[in-house]
PDB file of C-alpha atoms in Angstrom:
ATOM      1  CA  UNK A   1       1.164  -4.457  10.746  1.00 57.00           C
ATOM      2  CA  UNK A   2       3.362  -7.181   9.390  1.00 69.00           C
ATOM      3  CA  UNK A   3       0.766  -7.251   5.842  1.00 78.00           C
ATOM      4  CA  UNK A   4       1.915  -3.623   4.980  1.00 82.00           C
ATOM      5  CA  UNK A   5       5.039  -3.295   3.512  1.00 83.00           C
ATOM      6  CA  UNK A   6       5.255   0.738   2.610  1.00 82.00           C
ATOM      7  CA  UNK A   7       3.008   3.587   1.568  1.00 85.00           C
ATOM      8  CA  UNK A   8       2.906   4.192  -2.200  1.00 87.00           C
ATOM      9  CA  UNK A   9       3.773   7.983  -2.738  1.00 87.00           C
ATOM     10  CA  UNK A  10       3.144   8.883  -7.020  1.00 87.00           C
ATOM     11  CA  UNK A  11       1.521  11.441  -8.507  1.00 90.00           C
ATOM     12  CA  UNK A  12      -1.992   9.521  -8.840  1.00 89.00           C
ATOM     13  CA  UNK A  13      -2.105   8.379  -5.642  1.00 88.00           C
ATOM     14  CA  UNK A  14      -1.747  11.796  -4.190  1.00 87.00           C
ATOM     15  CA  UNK A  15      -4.446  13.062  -5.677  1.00 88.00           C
ATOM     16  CA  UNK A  16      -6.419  10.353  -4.581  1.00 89.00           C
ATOM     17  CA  UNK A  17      -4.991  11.026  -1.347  1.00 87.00           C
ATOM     18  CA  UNK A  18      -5.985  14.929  -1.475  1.00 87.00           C
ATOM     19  CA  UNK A  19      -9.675  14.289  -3.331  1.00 87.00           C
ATOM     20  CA  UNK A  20     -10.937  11.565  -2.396  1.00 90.00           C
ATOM     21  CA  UNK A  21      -9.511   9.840   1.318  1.00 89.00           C
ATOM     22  CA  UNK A  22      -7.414   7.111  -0.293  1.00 91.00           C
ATOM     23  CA  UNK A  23      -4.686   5.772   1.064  1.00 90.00           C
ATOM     24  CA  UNK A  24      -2.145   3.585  -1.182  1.00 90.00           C
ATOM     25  CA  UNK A  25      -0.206   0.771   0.076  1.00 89.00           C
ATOM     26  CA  UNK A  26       1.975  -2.525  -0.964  1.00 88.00           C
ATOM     27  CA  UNK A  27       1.082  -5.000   0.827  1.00 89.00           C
ATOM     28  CA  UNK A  28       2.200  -8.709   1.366  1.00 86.00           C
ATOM     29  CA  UNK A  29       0.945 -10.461  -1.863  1.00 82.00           C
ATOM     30  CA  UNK A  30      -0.132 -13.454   0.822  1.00 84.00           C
ATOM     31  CA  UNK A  31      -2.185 -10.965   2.620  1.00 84.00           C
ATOM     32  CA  UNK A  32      -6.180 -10.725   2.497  1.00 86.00           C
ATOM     33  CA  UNK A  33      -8.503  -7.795   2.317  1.00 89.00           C
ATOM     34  CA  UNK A  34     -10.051  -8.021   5.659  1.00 89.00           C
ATOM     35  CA  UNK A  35      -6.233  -8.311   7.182  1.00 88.00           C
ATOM     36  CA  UNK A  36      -5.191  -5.532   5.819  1.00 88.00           C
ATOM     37  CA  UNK A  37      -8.769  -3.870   7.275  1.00 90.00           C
ATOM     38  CA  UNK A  38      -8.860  -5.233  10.490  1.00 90.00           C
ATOM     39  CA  UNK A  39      -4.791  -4.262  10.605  1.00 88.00           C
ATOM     40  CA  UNK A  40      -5.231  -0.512   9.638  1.00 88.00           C
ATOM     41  CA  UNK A  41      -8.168   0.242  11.667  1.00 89.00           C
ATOM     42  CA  UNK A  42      -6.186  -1.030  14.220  1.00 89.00           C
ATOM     43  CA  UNK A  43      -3.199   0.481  14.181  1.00 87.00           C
ATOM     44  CA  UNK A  44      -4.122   3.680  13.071  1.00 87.00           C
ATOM     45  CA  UNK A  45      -7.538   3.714  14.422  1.00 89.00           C
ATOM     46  CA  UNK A  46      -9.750   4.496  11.217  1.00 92.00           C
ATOM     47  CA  UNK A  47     -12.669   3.469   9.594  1.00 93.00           C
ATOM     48  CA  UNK A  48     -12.571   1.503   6.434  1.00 93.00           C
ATOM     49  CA  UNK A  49     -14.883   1.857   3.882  1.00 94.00           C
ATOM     50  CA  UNK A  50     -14.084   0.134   0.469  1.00 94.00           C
ATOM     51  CA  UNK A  51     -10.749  -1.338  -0.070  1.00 93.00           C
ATOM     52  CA  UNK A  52      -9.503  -1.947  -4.127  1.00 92.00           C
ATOM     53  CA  UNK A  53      -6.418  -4.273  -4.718  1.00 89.00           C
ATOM     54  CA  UNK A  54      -4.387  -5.456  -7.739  1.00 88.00           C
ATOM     55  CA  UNK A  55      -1.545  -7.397  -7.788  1.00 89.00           C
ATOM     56  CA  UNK A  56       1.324  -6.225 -10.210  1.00 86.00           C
ATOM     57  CA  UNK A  57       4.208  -8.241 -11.890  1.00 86.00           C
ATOM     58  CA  UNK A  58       7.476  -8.685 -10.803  1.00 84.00           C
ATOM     59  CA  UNK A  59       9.995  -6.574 -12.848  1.00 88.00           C
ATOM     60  CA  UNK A  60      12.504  -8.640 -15.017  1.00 91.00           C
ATOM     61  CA  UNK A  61      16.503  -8.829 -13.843  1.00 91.00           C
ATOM     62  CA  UNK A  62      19.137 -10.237 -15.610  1.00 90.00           C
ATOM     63  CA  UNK A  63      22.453 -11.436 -13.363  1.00 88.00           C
ATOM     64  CA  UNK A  64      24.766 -11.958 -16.347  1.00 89.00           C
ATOM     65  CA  UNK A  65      23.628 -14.712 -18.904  1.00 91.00           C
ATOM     66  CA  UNK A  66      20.594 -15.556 -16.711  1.00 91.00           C
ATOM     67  CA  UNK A  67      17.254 -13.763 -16.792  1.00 90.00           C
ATOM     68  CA  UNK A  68      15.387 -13.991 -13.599  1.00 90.00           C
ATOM     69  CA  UNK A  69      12.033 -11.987 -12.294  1.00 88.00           C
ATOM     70  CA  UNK A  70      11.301 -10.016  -9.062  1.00 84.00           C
ATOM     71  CA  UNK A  71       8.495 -11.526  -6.602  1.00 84.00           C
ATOM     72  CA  UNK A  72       4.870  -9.780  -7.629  1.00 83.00           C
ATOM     73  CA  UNK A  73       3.305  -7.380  -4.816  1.00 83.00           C
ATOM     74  CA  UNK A  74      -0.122  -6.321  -4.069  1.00 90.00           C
ATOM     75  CA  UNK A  75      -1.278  -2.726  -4.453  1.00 91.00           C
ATOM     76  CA  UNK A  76      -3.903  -1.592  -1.837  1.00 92.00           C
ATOM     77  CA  UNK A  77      -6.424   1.482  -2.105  1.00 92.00           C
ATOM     78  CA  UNK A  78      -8.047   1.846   0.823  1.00 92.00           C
ATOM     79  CA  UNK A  79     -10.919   4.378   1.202  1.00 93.00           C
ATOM     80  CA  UNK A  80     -11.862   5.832   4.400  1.00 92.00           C
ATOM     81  CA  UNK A  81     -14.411   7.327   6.051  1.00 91.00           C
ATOM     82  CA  UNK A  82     -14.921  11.181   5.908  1.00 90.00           C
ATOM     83  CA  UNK A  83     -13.496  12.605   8.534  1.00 88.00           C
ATOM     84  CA  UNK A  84     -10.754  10.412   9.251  1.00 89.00           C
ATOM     85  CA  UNK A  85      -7.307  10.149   8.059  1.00 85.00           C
ATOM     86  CA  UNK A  86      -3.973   8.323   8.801  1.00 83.00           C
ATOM     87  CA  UNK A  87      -1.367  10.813  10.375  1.00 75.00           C
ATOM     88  CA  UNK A  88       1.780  11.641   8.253  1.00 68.00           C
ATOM     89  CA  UNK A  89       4.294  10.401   9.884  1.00 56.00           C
ATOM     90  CA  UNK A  90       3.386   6.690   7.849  1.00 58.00           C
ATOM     91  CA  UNK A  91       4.174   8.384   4.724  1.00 57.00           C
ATOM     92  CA  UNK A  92       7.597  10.132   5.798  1.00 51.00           C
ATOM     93  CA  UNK A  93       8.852   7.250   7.083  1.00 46.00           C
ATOM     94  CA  UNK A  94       8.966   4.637   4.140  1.00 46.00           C
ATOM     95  CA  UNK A  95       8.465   7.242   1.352  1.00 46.00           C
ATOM     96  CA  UNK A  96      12.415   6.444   0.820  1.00 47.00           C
ATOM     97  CA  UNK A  97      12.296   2.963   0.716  1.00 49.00           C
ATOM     98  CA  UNK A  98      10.429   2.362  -2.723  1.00 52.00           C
ATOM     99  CA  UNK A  99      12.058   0.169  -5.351  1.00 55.00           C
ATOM    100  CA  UNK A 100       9.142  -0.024  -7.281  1.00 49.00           C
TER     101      UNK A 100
END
């Protein structure tokens, strides 16, 4: 479970959530797909049926005269199957914790 940082709580990945049985996740930018699989059928004991990624820039910082950039992340949507979902508890937990 060390691949998944936090789950990804907006507006569009809610309704992806609610419609379609998508789950959205940052994950380690090191990390591959069938990781991330093998990890959440795992741990949450799920089927996985399509997984989409994209990785996303880091955001820009400035520390006085200096400019300097954030480390890029990978975004995860990972379908399953119908039927199955992952409990809320995952959500609550690091739905805090976004600096994105």
């Amino acid at each position: 479970m060390d691949g998944i940082k936090y789950a990804v709580l907006t507006e569009k990945s809610v309704q992806l959530l609610v419609g379609k049985n998508q789950h959205t996740s940052n994950v380690e930018s090191g990390s591959t797909r069938t990781e991330i699989k093998h990890w959440v059928e795992l741990f949450f004991g799920v089927k996985v049926v399509a997984m989409t990624s994209h990785r996303l820039p880091g955001k820009g910082r400035r520390m006085g005269p200096m400019m300097g950039q954030t480390m890029h992340y990978r975004r995860m949507i990972i379908t399953l199957q119908p039927g199955y979902s992952i409990p809320p508890l995952f959500y609550k937990e690091k739905s805090f914790n976004q600096n994105t």
